Short mmCIF file of C-alpha atoms in Angstrom, two decimals:
data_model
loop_
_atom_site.label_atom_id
_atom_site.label_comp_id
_atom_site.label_asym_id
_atom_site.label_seq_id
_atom_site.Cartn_x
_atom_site.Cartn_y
_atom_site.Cartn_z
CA UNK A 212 30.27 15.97 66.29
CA UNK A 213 26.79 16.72 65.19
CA UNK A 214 27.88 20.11 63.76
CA UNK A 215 30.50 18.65 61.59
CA UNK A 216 28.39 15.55 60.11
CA UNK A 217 25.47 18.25 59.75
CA UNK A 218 28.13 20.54 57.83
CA UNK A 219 29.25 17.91 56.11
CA UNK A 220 25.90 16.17 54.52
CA UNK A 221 24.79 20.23 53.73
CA UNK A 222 27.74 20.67 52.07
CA UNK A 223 27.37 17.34 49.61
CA UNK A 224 23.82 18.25 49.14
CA UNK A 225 24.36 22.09 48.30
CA UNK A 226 27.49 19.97 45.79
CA UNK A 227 24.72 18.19 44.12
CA UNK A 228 22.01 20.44 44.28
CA UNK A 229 24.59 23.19 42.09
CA UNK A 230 25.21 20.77 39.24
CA UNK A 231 21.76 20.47 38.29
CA UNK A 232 20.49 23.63 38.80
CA UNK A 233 18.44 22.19 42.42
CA UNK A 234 16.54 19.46 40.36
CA UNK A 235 17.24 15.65 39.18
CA UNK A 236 18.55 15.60 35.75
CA UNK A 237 17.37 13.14 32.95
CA UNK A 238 19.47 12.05 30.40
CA UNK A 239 16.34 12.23 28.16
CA UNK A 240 16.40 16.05 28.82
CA UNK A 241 20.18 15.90 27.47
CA UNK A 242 20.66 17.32 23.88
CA UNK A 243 23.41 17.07 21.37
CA UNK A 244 24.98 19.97 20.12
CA UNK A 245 23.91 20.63 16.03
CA UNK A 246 26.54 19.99 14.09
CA UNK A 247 26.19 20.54 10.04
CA UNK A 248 22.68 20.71 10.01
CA UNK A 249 20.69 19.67 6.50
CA UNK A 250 19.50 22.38 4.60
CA UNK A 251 16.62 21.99 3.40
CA UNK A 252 16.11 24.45 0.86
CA UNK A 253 18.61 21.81 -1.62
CA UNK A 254 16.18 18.74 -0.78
CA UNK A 255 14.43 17.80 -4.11
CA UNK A 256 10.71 18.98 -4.27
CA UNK A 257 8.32 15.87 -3.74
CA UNK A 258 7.01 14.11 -7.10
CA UNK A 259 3.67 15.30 -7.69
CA UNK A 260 0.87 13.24 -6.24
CA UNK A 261 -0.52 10.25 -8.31
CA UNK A 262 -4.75 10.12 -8.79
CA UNK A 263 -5.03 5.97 -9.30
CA UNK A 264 -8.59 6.95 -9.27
CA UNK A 265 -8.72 9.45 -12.26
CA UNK A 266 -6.12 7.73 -14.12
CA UNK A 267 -8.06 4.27 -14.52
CA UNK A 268 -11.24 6.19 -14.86
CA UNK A 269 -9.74 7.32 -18.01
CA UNK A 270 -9.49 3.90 -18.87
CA UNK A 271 -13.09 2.85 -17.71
CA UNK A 272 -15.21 3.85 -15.10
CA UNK A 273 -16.65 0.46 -14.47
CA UNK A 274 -12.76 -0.40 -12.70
CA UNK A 275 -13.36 -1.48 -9.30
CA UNK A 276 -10.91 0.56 -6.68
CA UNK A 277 -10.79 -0.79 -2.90
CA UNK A 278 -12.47 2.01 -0.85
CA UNK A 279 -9.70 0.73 1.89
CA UNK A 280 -6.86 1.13 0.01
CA UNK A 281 -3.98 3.79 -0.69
CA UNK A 282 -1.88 4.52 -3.26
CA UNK A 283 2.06 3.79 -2.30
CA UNK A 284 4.13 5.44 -4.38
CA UNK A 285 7.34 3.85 -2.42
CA UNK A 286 5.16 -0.01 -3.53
CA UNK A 287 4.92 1.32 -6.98
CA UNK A 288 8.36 2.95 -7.70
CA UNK A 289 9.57 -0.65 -6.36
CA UNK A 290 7.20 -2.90 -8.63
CA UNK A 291 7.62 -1.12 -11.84
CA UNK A 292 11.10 -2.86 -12.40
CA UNK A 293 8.96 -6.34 -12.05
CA UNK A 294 6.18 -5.32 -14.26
CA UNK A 295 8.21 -3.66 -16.92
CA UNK A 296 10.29 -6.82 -16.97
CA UNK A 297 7.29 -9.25 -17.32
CA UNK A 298 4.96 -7.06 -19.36
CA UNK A 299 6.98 -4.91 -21.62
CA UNK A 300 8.41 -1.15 -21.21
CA UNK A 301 5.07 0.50 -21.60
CA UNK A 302 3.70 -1.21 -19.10
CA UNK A 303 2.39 1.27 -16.10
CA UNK A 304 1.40 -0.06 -12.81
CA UNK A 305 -0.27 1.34 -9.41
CA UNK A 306 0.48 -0.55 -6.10
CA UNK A 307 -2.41 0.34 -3.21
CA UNK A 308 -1.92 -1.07 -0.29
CA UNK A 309 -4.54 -1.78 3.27
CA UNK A 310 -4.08 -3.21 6.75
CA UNK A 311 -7.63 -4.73 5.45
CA UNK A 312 -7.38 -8.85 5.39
CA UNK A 313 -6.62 -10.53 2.26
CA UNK A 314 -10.29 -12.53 2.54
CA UNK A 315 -11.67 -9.13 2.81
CA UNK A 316 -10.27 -7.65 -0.41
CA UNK A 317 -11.12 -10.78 -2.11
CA UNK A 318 -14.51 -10.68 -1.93
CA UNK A 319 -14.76 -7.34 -2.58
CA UNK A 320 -13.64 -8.03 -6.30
CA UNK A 321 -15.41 -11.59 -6.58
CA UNK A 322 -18.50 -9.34 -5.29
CA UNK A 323 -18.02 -6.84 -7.47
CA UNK A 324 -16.97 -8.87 -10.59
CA UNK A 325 -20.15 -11.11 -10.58
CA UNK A 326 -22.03 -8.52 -12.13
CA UNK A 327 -20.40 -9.10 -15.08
CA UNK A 328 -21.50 -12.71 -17.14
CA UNK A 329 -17.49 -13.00 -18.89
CA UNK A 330 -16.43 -14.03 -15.04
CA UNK A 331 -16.41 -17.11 -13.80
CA UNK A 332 -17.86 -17.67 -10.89
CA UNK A 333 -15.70 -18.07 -7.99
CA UNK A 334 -16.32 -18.37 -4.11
CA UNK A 335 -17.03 -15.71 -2.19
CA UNK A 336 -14.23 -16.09 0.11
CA UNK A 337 -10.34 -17.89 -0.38
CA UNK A 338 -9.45 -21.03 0.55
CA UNK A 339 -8.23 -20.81 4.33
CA UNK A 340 -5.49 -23.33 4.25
CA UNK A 341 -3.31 -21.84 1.99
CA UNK A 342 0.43 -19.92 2.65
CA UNK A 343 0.39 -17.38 0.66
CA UNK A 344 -3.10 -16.13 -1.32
CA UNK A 345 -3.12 -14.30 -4.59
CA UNK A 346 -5.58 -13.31 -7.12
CA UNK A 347 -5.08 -12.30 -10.97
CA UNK A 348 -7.76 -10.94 -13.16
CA UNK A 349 -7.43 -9.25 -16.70
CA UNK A 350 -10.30 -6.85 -16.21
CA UNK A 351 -10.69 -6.68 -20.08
CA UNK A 352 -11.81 -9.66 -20.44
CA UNK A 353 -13.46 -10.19 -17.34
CA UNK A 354 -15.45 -7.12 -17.55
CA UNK A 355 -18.10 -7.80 -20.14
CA UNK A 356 -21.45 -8.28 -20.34
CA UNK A 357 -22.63 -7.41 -17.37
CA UNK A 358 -25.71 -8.62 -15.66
CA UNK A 359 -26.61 -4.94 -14.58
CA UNK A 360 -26.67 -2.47 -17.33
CA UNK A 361 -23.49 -0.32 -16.81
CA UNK A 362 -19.72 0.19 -18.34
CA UNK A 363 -17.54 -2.40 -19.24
CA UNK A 364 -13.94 -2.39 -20.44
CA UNK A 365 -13.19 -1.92 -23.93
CA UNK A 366 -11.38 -5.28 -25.02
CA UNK A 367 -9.57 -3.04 -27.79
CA UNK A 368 -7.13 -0.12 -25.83
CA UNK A 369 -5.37 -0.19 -22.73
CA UNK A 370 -5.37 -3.92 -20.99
CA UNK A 371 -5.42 -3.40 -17.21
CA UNK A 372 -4.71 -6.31 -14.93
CA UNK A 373 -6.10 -6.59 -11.68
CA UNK A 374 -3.28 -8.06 -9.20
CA UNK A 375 -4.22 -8.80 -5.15
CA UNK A 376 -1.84 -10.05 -3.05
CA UNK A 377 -1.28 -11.24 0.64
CA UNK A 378 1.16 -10.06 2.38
CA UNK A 379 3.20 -11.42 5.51
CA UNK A 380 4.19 -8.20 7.03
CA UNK A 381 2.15 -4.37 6.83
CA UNK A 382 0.66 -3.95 5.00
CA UNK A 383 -1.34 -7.14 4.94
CA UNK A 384 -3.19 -6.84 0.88
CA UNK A 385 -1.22 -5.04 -1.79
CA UNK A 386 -3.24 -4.19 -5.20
CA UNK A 387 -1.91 -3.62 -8.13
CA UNK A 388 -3.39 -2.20 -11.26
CA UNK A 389 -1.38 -3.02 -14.44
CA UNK A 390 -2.15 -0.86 -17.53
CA UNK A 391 -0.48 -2.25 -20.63
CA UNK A 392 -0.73 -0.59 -24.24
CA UNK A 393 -3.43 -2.73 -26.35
CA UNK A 394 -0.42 -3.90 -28.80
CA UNK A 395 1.06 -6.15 -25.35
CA UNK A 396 -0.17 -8.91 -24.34
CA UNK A 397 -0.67 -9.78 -21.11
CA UNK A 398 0.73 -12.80 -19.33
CA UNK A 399 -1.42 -15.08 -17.49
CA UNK A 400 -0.58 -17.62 -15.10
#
């Protein structure tokens, strides 16, 4: 009886053991067969990368960038329908975006833009009890006569509106730059 129950269990373990190949399979381990694979030689080259940097330093290079901050172009491509609605069809704009706080970014440009005598002085940090935190600031006009002897803005040219929001998901600040032709106005709130 012990031969046959022996024979038996070595016979369902040698079953088992030959499906496998003598080891435990994972169905993690399991891949799909390709079918149609993308080619990628007919995928559309990549748009050419964006310098916010050097493109508002041809504008002035007294404009305050966010050391933080990145340039989205997937943010941008999205708000340009918004901005060129609002402020015209020349308007150009260039969403950043950081994980840093919105109280952080804020007093990074009330910091910065205290230098300057045309800006009012604010506090150095947003009001904590508040939903949902923006700032505006048209950098023309808030950019002049500065306390420390440096650039400024041009009021005449290209208007560029400073835009910092809070966000509720990631990233948690978005900036946006808006450069308008000097012929549009901006909108304020």
């Amino acid at each position: 009886m012990k031969r046959i129950a022996f024979a038996g269990l070595a016979a369902a373990v040698l079953l088992t053991a030959s499906c496998t190949g003598g080891r435990e399979s994972n169905a993690a381990e399991e891949q799909l067969p390709k079918k149609n694979p993308i080619a990628t030689s007919t995928a559309p080259a990549p748009p050419p990368a964006v310098d916010v940097n050097q493109q508002l330093k041809s504008i002035s290079p007294a404009i305050p960038m966010y050391a933080g901050a990145e340039y989205r172009d997937d943010l941008t491509r999205r708000d340009e329908v918004m901005i060129r609605n609002q402020y015209g069809a020349g308007a150009e704009v260039y969403t950043l975006a950081t994980d840093d706080s919105f109280p952080q970014v804020y007093h990074y440009y009330v910091t910065y833009l205290g230098q300057f005598r045309a800006w009012p002085v604010q506090p150095p940090f947003p009001a904590e009890q508040q939903n949902w935190r923006t700032l505006e600031i048209p950098l023309n006009q808030a950019m002049q006569d500065p306390f420390i002897p440096g650039d400024t803005i041009p009021l005449a040219g290209k208007q560029v509106t400073l835009q910092v929001a809070e966000t509720e998901a990631e990233p948690h600040t978005v900036i946006r730059y808006i450069v308008t032709p000097a012929t549009v106005q901006t909108a304020s709130k």
